């Protein structure tokens, strides 16, 4: 039994979502696959997840190579513990395979948390509503990270193009007007939690930073109307506005600005996706030729489609 849980791209509203503003994000056709097979031993293996992990649940022995591996392992173990507490005991071998390296900002941690819980339920033969899965996945992120908005886990669990309101949590889903998104992976400088803490510190030093956060909230509302109306030019322009506002929060580097300038003829717009300081840049491509321009960058790039179904058994 194999479960696929999609990665998540933030189209509008990251950082402001931490302060209660809405955000728009999409599940994509690349993410994490979790294979679960019942066994007399409970073991976790991460294969092509770009980290090496092996955990023997009974002996409580874990091997994770390097910092990335350990971080990844803590999501897996917390997800297994929460699944066991909520769904009942299970002995199984879990094998994980990811399309992106962890910590690039494509919500690998959310997709891992959601995927492990969904696979656990499927292996155990119990049903799990998408909303319930989203909630349990969010609990994993909260435990491991200390703070996290419900955005990534909700979008990975539910799928599609969603506008989410963080508290109380609610969401709206629409048919995406775009076929594809392009992603460029820049080297990441810093962890999400540290970047979120820096924004919080900036906000506590300057009252005017609240106005930037409010403005991001307004961009989200306007962009949602453009998405509903299928107006890609409007969506792209607002992605750029959102990116400059994120720049005002100190999370957009010169590398992103240069990249967007270089790709301008091929895109409606683009911005960082996630905490920033490198990581994923999301682009709304105008037409096919972007592939050539992307190939010339010499950076990891992906053309992705929106995944409508969310985490599921394949
Ligand atoms: O960089 P990522 O994929 O971890 O995304 C972080 C998004 C923030 O809005 C900055 C934080 C959050 O918890 O929503």
GROMACS .gro file of C-alpha atoms and ligand atoms in nm:
model
  328
    1UNK     CA    1   0.000   0.000   0.000
    2UNK     CA    2   0.147   0.334  -0.107
    3UNK     CA    3   0.023   0.680  -0.009
    4UNK     CA    4   0.111   0.996  -0.199
    5UNK     CA    5   0.095   1.325  -0.013
    6UNK     CA    6   0.150   1.636  -0.221
    7UNK     CA    7   0.401   1.911  -0.157
    8UNK     CA    8   0.257   2.260  -0.112
    9UNK     CA    9   0.339   2.586  -0.286
   10UNK     CA   10   0.244   2.910  -0.117
   11UNK     CA   11   0.101   3.148  -0.376
   12UNK     CA   12   0.004   3.436  -0.145
   13UNK     CA   13   0.012   3.529   0.221
   14UNK     CA   14   0.300   3.344   0.388
   15UNK     CA   15   0.434   3.514   0.702
   16UNK     CA   16   0.115   3.725   0.732
   17UNK     CA   17  -0.070   3.396   0.790
   18UNK     CA   18   0.129   3.362   1.115
   19UNK     CA   19  -0.057   3.677   1.235
   20UNK     CA   20  -0.401   3.547   1.139
   21UNK     CA   21  -0.426   3.672   0.779
   22UNK     CA   22  -0.563   3.439   0.510
   23UNK     CA   23  -0.328   3.271   0.261
   24UNK     CA   24  -0.354   3.097  -0.076
   25UNK     CA   25  -0.164   2.776  -0.144
   26UNK     CA   26  -0.173   2.488  -0.389
   27UNK     CA   27  -0.102   2.116  -0.359
   28UNK     CA   28   0.133   1.998  -0.637
   29UNK     CA   29   0.201   1.673  -0.817
   30UNK     CA   30   0.536   1.627  -0.644
   31UNK     CA   31   0.564   1.541  -0.279
   32UNK     CA   32   0.624   1.238  -0.061
   33UNK     CA   33   0.534   0.872  -0.112
   34UNK     CA   34   0.495   0.654   0.196
   35UNK     CA   35   0.481   0.277   0.154
   36UNK     CA   36   0.339   0.083   0.444
   37UNK     CA   37   0.346  -0.295   0.485
   38UNK     CA   38   0.240  -0.481   0.797
   39UNK     CA   39   0.524  -0.666   0.960
   40UNK     CA   40   0.629  -0.823   1.288
   41UNK     CA   41   0.875  -0.538   1.336
   42UNK     CA   42   0.797  -0.169   1.321
   43UNK     CA   43   1.061  -0.001   1.109
   44UNK     CA   44   1.093   0.326   0.921
   45UNK     CA   45   1.314   0.360   0.616
   46UNK     CA   46   1.370   0.668   0.409
   47UNK     CA   47   1.490   0.581   0.063
   48UNK     CA   48   1.513   0.849  -0.200
   49UNK     CA   49   1.404   1.112   0.055
   50UNK     CA   50   1.750   1.261   0.015
   51UNK     CA   51   1.822   1.175   0.376
   52UNK     CA   52   1.910   0.842   0.531
   53UNK     CA   53   1.700   0.720   0.819
   54UNK     CA   54   1.637   0.386   0.981
   55UNK     CA   55   1.435   0.343   1.298
   56UNK     CA   56   1.352   0.029   1.489
   57UNK     CA   57   1.045   0.121   1.691
   58UNK     CA   58   1.066  -0.170   1.933
   59UNK     CA   59   1.430  -0.130   2.014
   60UNK     CA   60   1.381   0.246   1.995
   61UNK     CA   61   1.693   0.275   1.787
   62UNK     CA   62   1.711   0.541   1.524
   63UNK     CA   63   1.978   0.620   1.274
   64UNK     CA   64   1.967   0.946   1.087
   65UNK     CA   65   2.267   1.081   0.907
   66UNK     CA   66   2.326   1.454   0.944
   67UNK     CA   67   2.109   1.741   1.059
   68UNK     CA   68   1.860   1.708   0.771
   69UNK     CA   69   1.810   1.340   0.851
   70UNK     CA   70   1.745   1.408   1.217
   71UNK     CA   71   1.493   1.679   1.145
   72UNK     CA   72   1.314   1.458   0.898
   73UNK     CA   73   1.314   1.171   1.146
   74UNK     CA   74   1.150   1.382   1.417
   75UNK     CA   75   0.851   1.450   1.188
   76UNK     CA   76   0.818   1.080   1.106
   77UNK     CA   77   0.841   0.968   1.469
   78UNK     CA   78   0.601   1.232   1.597
   79UNK     CA   79   0.352   1.141   1.320
   80UNK     CA   80   0.378   0.773   1.416
   81UNK     CA   81   0.325   0.852   1.784
   82UNK     CA   82   0.019   1.068   1.715
   83UNK     CA   83  -0.122   0.809   1.473
   84UNK     CA   84  -0.079   0.536   1.733
   85UNK     CA   85  -0.247   0.742   2.005
   86UNK     CA   86  -0.541   0.839   1.780
   87UNK     CA   87  -0.587   0.528   1.567
   88UNK     CA   88  -0.450   0.235   1.770
   89UNK     CA   89  -0.133   0.024   1.762
   90UNK     CA   90   0.021  -0.104   1.437
   91UNK     CA   91   0.336  -0.291   1.345
   92UNK     CA   92   0.451  -0.207   1.000
   93UNK     CA   93   0.744  -0.114   0.783
   94UNK     CA   94   0.723   0.242   0.651
   95UNK     CA   95   0.929   0.341   0.350
   96UNK     CA   96   0.949   0.704   0.252
   97UNK     CA   97   1.053   0.862  -0.073
   98UNK     CA   98   1.050   1.236  -0.140
   99UNK     CA   99   1.078   1.443  -0.456
  100UNK     CA  100   1.242   1.745  -0.292
  101UNK     CA  101   1.523   1.773  -0.042
  102UNK     CA  102   1.382   1.858   0.305
  103UNK     CA  103   1.387   2.225   0.417
  104UNK     CA  104   1.371   2.382   0.071
  105UNK     CA  105   1.025   2.524   0.143
  106UNK     CA  106   0.805   2.291  -0.058
  107UNK     CA  107   0.636   2.171   0.259
  108UNK     CA  108   0.823   1.842   0.267
  109UNK     CA  109   0.773   1.829   0.643
  110UNK     CA  110   0.396   1.876   0.610
  111UNK     CA  111   0.373   1.621   0.329
  112UNK     CA  112   0.578   1.377   0.540
  113UNK     CA  113   0.361   1.426   0.850
  114UNK     CA  114   0.037   1.394   0.653
  115UNK     CA  115   0.167   1.103   0.443
  116UNK     CA  116   0.283   0.896   0.740
  117UNK     CA  117  -0.050   0.939   0.923
  118UNK     CA  118  -0.252   0.862   0.608
  119UNK     CA  119  -0.040   0.551   0.539
  120UNK     CA  120  -0.073   0.441   0.902
  121UNK     CA  121  -0.454   0.464   0.879
  122UNK     CA  122  -0.462   0.283   0.545
  123UNK     CA  123  -0.234   0.004   0.670
  124UNK     CA  124  -0.451  -0.033   0.979
  125UNK     CA  125  -0.762  -0.038   0.760
  126UNK     CA  126  -0.933   0.260   0.923
  127UNK     CA  127  -1.088   0.557   0.742
  128UNK     CA  128  -0.968   0.911   0.802
  129UNK     CA  129  -1.150   1.222   0.680
  130UNK     CA  130  -0.934   1.480   0.504
  131UNK     CA  131  -1.013   1.746   0.764
  132UNK     CA  132  -0.917   1.510   1.046
  133UNK     CA  133  -0.595   1.420   0.865
  134UNK     CA  134  -0.518   1.791   0.825
  135UNK     CA  135  -0.565   1.842   1.199
  136UNK     CA  136  -0.343   1.550   1.301
  137UNK     CA  137  -0.076   1.661   1.053
  138UNK     CA  138  -0.084   2.010   1.201
  139UNK     CA  139  -0.035   1.862   1.550
  140UNK     CA  140   0.284   1.695   1.427
  141UNK     CA  141   0.418   2.027   1.295
  142UNK     CA  142   0.325   2.207   1.616
  143UNK     CA  143   0.503   1.947   1.830
  144UNK     CA  144   0.817   1.938   1.621
  145UNK     CA  145   0.846   2.307   1.533
  146UNK     CA  146   0.674   2.471   1.829
  147UNK     CA  147   0.480   2.702   1.597
  148UNK     CA  148   0.331   2.648   1.252
  149UNK     CA  149   0.026   2.771   1.068
  150UNK     CA  150  -0.220   2.500   0.959
  151UNK     CA  151  -0.167   2.596   0.592
  152UNK     CA  152   0.077   2.332   0.466
  153UNK     CA  153  -0.073   2.028   0.634
  154UNK     CA  154  -0.428   2.132   0.535
  155UNK     CA  155  -0.336   2.180   0.170
  156UNK     CA  156  -0.138   1.855   0.152
  157UNK     CA  157  -0.427   1.662   0.314
  158UNK     CA  158  -0.710   1.824   0.115
  159UNK     CA  159  -0.544   1.901  -0.220
  160UNK     CA  160  -0.620   2.161  -0.486
  161UNK     CA  161  -0.599   2.540  -0.480
  162UNK     CA  162  -0.714   2.668  -0.141
  163UNK     CA  163  -0.762   2.992   0.041
  164UNK     CA  164  -0.722   2.920   0.408
  165UNK     CA  165  -0.810   3.124   0.713
  166UNK     CA  166  -0.592   3.013   1.003
  167UNK     CA  167  -0.799   3.071   1.316
  168UNK     CA  168  -1.060   2.948   1.348
  169UNK     CA  169  -0.946   2.726   1.064
  170UNK     CA  170  -1.158   2.728   0.750
  171UNK     CA  171  -1.092   2.698   0.380
  172UNK     CA  172  -1.236   2.763   0.036
  173UNK     CA  173  -1.138   2.559  -0.271
  174UNK     CA  174  -1.163   2.663  -0.636
  175UNK     CA  175  -1.076   2.517  -0.974
  176UNK     CA  176  -0.729   2.644  -1.058
  177UNK     CA  177  -0.720   2.871  -1.365
  178UNK     CA  178  -0.355   2.784  -1.436
  179UNK     CA  179  -0.235   2.451  -1.576
  180UNK     CA  180   0.119   2.467  -1.452
  181UNK     CA  181   0.353   2.644  -1.216
  182UNK     CA  182   0.730   2.660  -1.250
  183UNK     CA  183   0.957   2.630  -0.948
  184UNK     CA  184   1.319   2.729  -0.905
  185UNK     CA  185   1.510   2.607  -0.599
  186UNK     CA  186   1.758   2.860  -0.466
  187UNK     CA  187   2.003   2.769  -0.190
  188UNK     CA  188   1.820   2.821   0.139
  189UNK     CA  189   1.977   3.050   0.399
  190UNK     CA  190   1.818   2.974   0.734
  191UNK     CA  191   1.543   2.759   0.880
  192UNK     CA  192   1.173   2.850   0.867
  193UNK     CA  193   1.152   2.887   1.244
  194UNK     CA  194   1.445   3.131   1.258
  195UNK     CA  195   1.314   3.337   0.965
  196UNK     CA  196   0.966   3.351   1.125
  197UNK     CA  197   1.134   3.462   1.451
  198UNK     CA  198   1.325   3.738   1.267
  199UNK     CA  199   1.000   3.872   1.119
  200UNK     CA  200   0.842   3.864   1.464
  201UNK     CA  201   1.136   4.060   1.607
  202UNK     CA  202   1.115   4.317   1.326
  203UNK     CA  203   0.744   4.357   1.397
  204UNK     CA  204   0.806   4.409   1.767
  205UNK     CA  205   1.060   4.683   1.688
  206UNK     CA  206   0.841   4.878   1.443
  207UNK     CA  207   0.467   4.936   1.457
  208UNK     CA  208   0.464   5.013   1.083
  209UNK     CA  209   0.547   4.648   1.007
  210UNK     CA  210   0.184   4.572   1.096
  211UNK     CA  211   0.083   4.780   0.794
  212UNK     CA  212   0.295   4.554   0.571
  213UNK     CA  213   0.126   4.247   0.715
  214UNK     CA  214  -0.218   4.406   0.667
  215UNK     CA  215  -0.127   4.489   0.307
  216UNK     CA  216  -0.032   4.124   0.242
  217UNK     CA  217  -0.375   4.027   0.379
  218UNK     CA  218  -0.538   4.263   0.128
  219UNK     CA  219  -0.330   4.128  -0.159
  220UNK     CA  220  -0.454   3.778  -0.068
  221UNK     CA  221  -0.820   3.885  -0.087
  222UNK     CA  222  -0.771   4.061  -0.420
  223UNK     CA  223  -0.567   3.775  -0.566
  224UNK     CA  224  -0.842   3.530  -0.472
  225UNK     CA  225  -1.087   3.728  -0.683
  226UNK     CA  226  -0.840   3.727  -0.978
  227UNK     CA  227  -0.794   3.351  -0.941
  228UNK     CA  228  -1.171   3.299  -0.932
  229UNK     CA  229  -1.210   3.511  -1.244
  230UNK     CA  230  -0.924   3.327  -1.422
  231UNK     CA  231  -0.733   3.653  -1.472
  232UNK     CA  232  -0.372   3.530  -1.479
  233UNK     CA  233  -0.227   3.871  -1.560
  234UNK     CA  234  -0.383   4.006  -1.242
  235UNK     CA  235  -0.265   3.702  -1.041
  236UNK     CA  236   0.092   3.747  -1.169
  237UNK     CA  237   0.101   4.118  -1.094
  238UNK     CA  238  -0.020   4.057  -0.741
  239UNK     CA  239   0.244   3.784  -0.693
  240UNK     CA  240   0.502   4.054  -0.761
  241UNK     CA  241   0.331   4.294  -0.517
  242UNK     CA  242   0.328   4.019  -0.254
  243UNK     CA  243   0.697   3.952  -0.319
  244UNK     CA  244   0.794   4.317  -0.262
  245UNK     CA  245   0.591   4.322   0.059
  246UNK     CA  246   0.780   4.011   0.171
  247UNK     CA  247   1.096   4.200   0.078
  248UNK     CA  248   0.989   4.468   0.323
  249UNK     CA  249   0.981   4.196   0.590
  250UNK     CA  250   1.344   4.115   0.505
  251UNK     CA  251   1.301   3.768   0.358
  252UNK     CA  252   1.358   3.825  -0.016
  253UNK     CA  253   1.719   3.824  -0.134
  254UNK     CA  254   1.876   3.994  -0.437
  255UNK     CA  255   1.902   3.652  -0.603
  256UNK     CA  256   1.520   3.634  -0.619
  257UNK     CA  257   1.490   3.988  -0.756
  258UNK     CA  258   1.749   3.911  -1.027
  259UNK     CA  259   1.580   3.583  -1.115
  260UNK     CA  260   1.238   3.746  -1.155
  261UNK     CA  261   1.386   4.021  -1.370
  262UNK     CA  262   1.561   3.767  -1.596
  263UNK     CA  263   1.245   3.557  -1.639
  264UNK     CA  264   1.006   3.852  -1.682
  265UNK     CA  265   0.933   3.791  -2.055
  266UNK     CA  266   0.820   3.435  -1.978
  267UNK     CA  267   0.605   3.486  -1.670
  268UNK     CA  268   0.296   3.671  -1.549
  269UNK     CA  269   0.469   3.702  -1.215
  270UNK     CA  270   0.663   3.522  -0.947
  271UNK     CA  271   0.761   3.530  -0.583
  272UNK     CA  272   0.924   3.334  -0.306
  273UNK     CA  273   0.711   3.051  -0.174
  274UNK     CA  274   0.742   2.993   0.199
  275UNK     CA  275   0.964   3.148   0.460
  276UNK     CA  276   1.211   3.290   0.205
  277UNK     CA  277   1.587   3.367   0.221
  278UNK     CA  278   1.631   3.140  -0.076
  279UNK     CA  279   1.432   2.820  -0.110
  280UNK     CA  280   1.148   2.786  -0.358
  281UNK     CA  281   1.061   3.062  -0.605
  282UNK     CA  282   0.722   3.005  -0.768
  283UNK     CA  283   0.655   3.138  -1.118
  284UNK     CA  284   0.333   3.168  -1.315
  285UNK     CA  285   0.453   3.088  -1.669
  286UNK     CA  286   0.305   3.258  -1.976
  287UNK     CA  287   0.395   3.000  -2.234
  288UNK     CA  288   0.608   2.695  -2.311
  289UNK     CA  289   0.938   2.868  -2.381
  290UNK     CA  290   1.002   2.910  -2.011
  291UNK     CA  291   1.154   2.558  -2.008
  292UNK     CA  292   1.452   2.680  -2.214
  293UNK     CA  293   1.506   2.987  -1.997
  294UNK     CA  294   1.487   2.770  -1.686
  295UNK     CA  295   1.737   2.520  -1.825
  296UNK     CA  296   1.989   2.801  -1.869
  297UNK     CA  297   1.977   2.893  -1.502
  298UNK     CA  298   2.187   2.597  -1.390
  299UNK     CA  299   1.965   2.560  -1.084
  300UNK     CA  300   1.717   2.283  -0.991
  301UNK     CA  301   1.386   2.370  -1.161
  302UNK     CA  302   1.052   2.193  -1.188
  303UNK     CA  303   0.736   2.235  -1.388
  304UNK     CA  304   0.451   2.118  -1.165
  305UNK     CA  305   0.075   2.073  -1.193
  306UNK     CA  306  -0.179   2.132  -0.922
  307UNK     CA  307  -0.282   1.812  -0.745
  308UNK     CA  308  -0.657   1.816  -0.690
  309UNK     CA  309  -0.693   1.510  -0.467
  310UNK     CA  310  -0.463   1.561  -0.169
  311UNK     CA  311  -0.305   1.279   0.032
  312UNK     CA  312  -0.436   0.943  -0.084
  313UNK     CA  313  -0.361   0.574  -0.128
  314UNK     CA  314  -0.240   0.514  -0.483
  315LIG     O1  315   0.924   2.781   0.412
  315LIG     P1  316   0.811   2.695   0.456
  315LIG     O2  317   0.763   2.601   0.349
  315LIG     O3  318   0.841   2.624   0.585
  315LIG     O4  319   0.685   2.790   0.482
  315LIG     C1  320   0.676   2.881   0.589
  315LIG     C2  321   0.550   2.963   0.578
  315LIG     C3  322   0.533   3.069   0.686
  315LIG     O5  323   0.413   3.140   0.657
  315LIG     C4  324   0.648   3.167   0.684
  315LIG     C5  325   0.524   3.006   0.826
  315LIG     C6  326   0.397   2.929   0.853
  315LIG     O6  327   0.396   2.853   0.952
  315LIG     O7  328   0.296   2.946   0.779
   0.00000   0.00000   0.00000
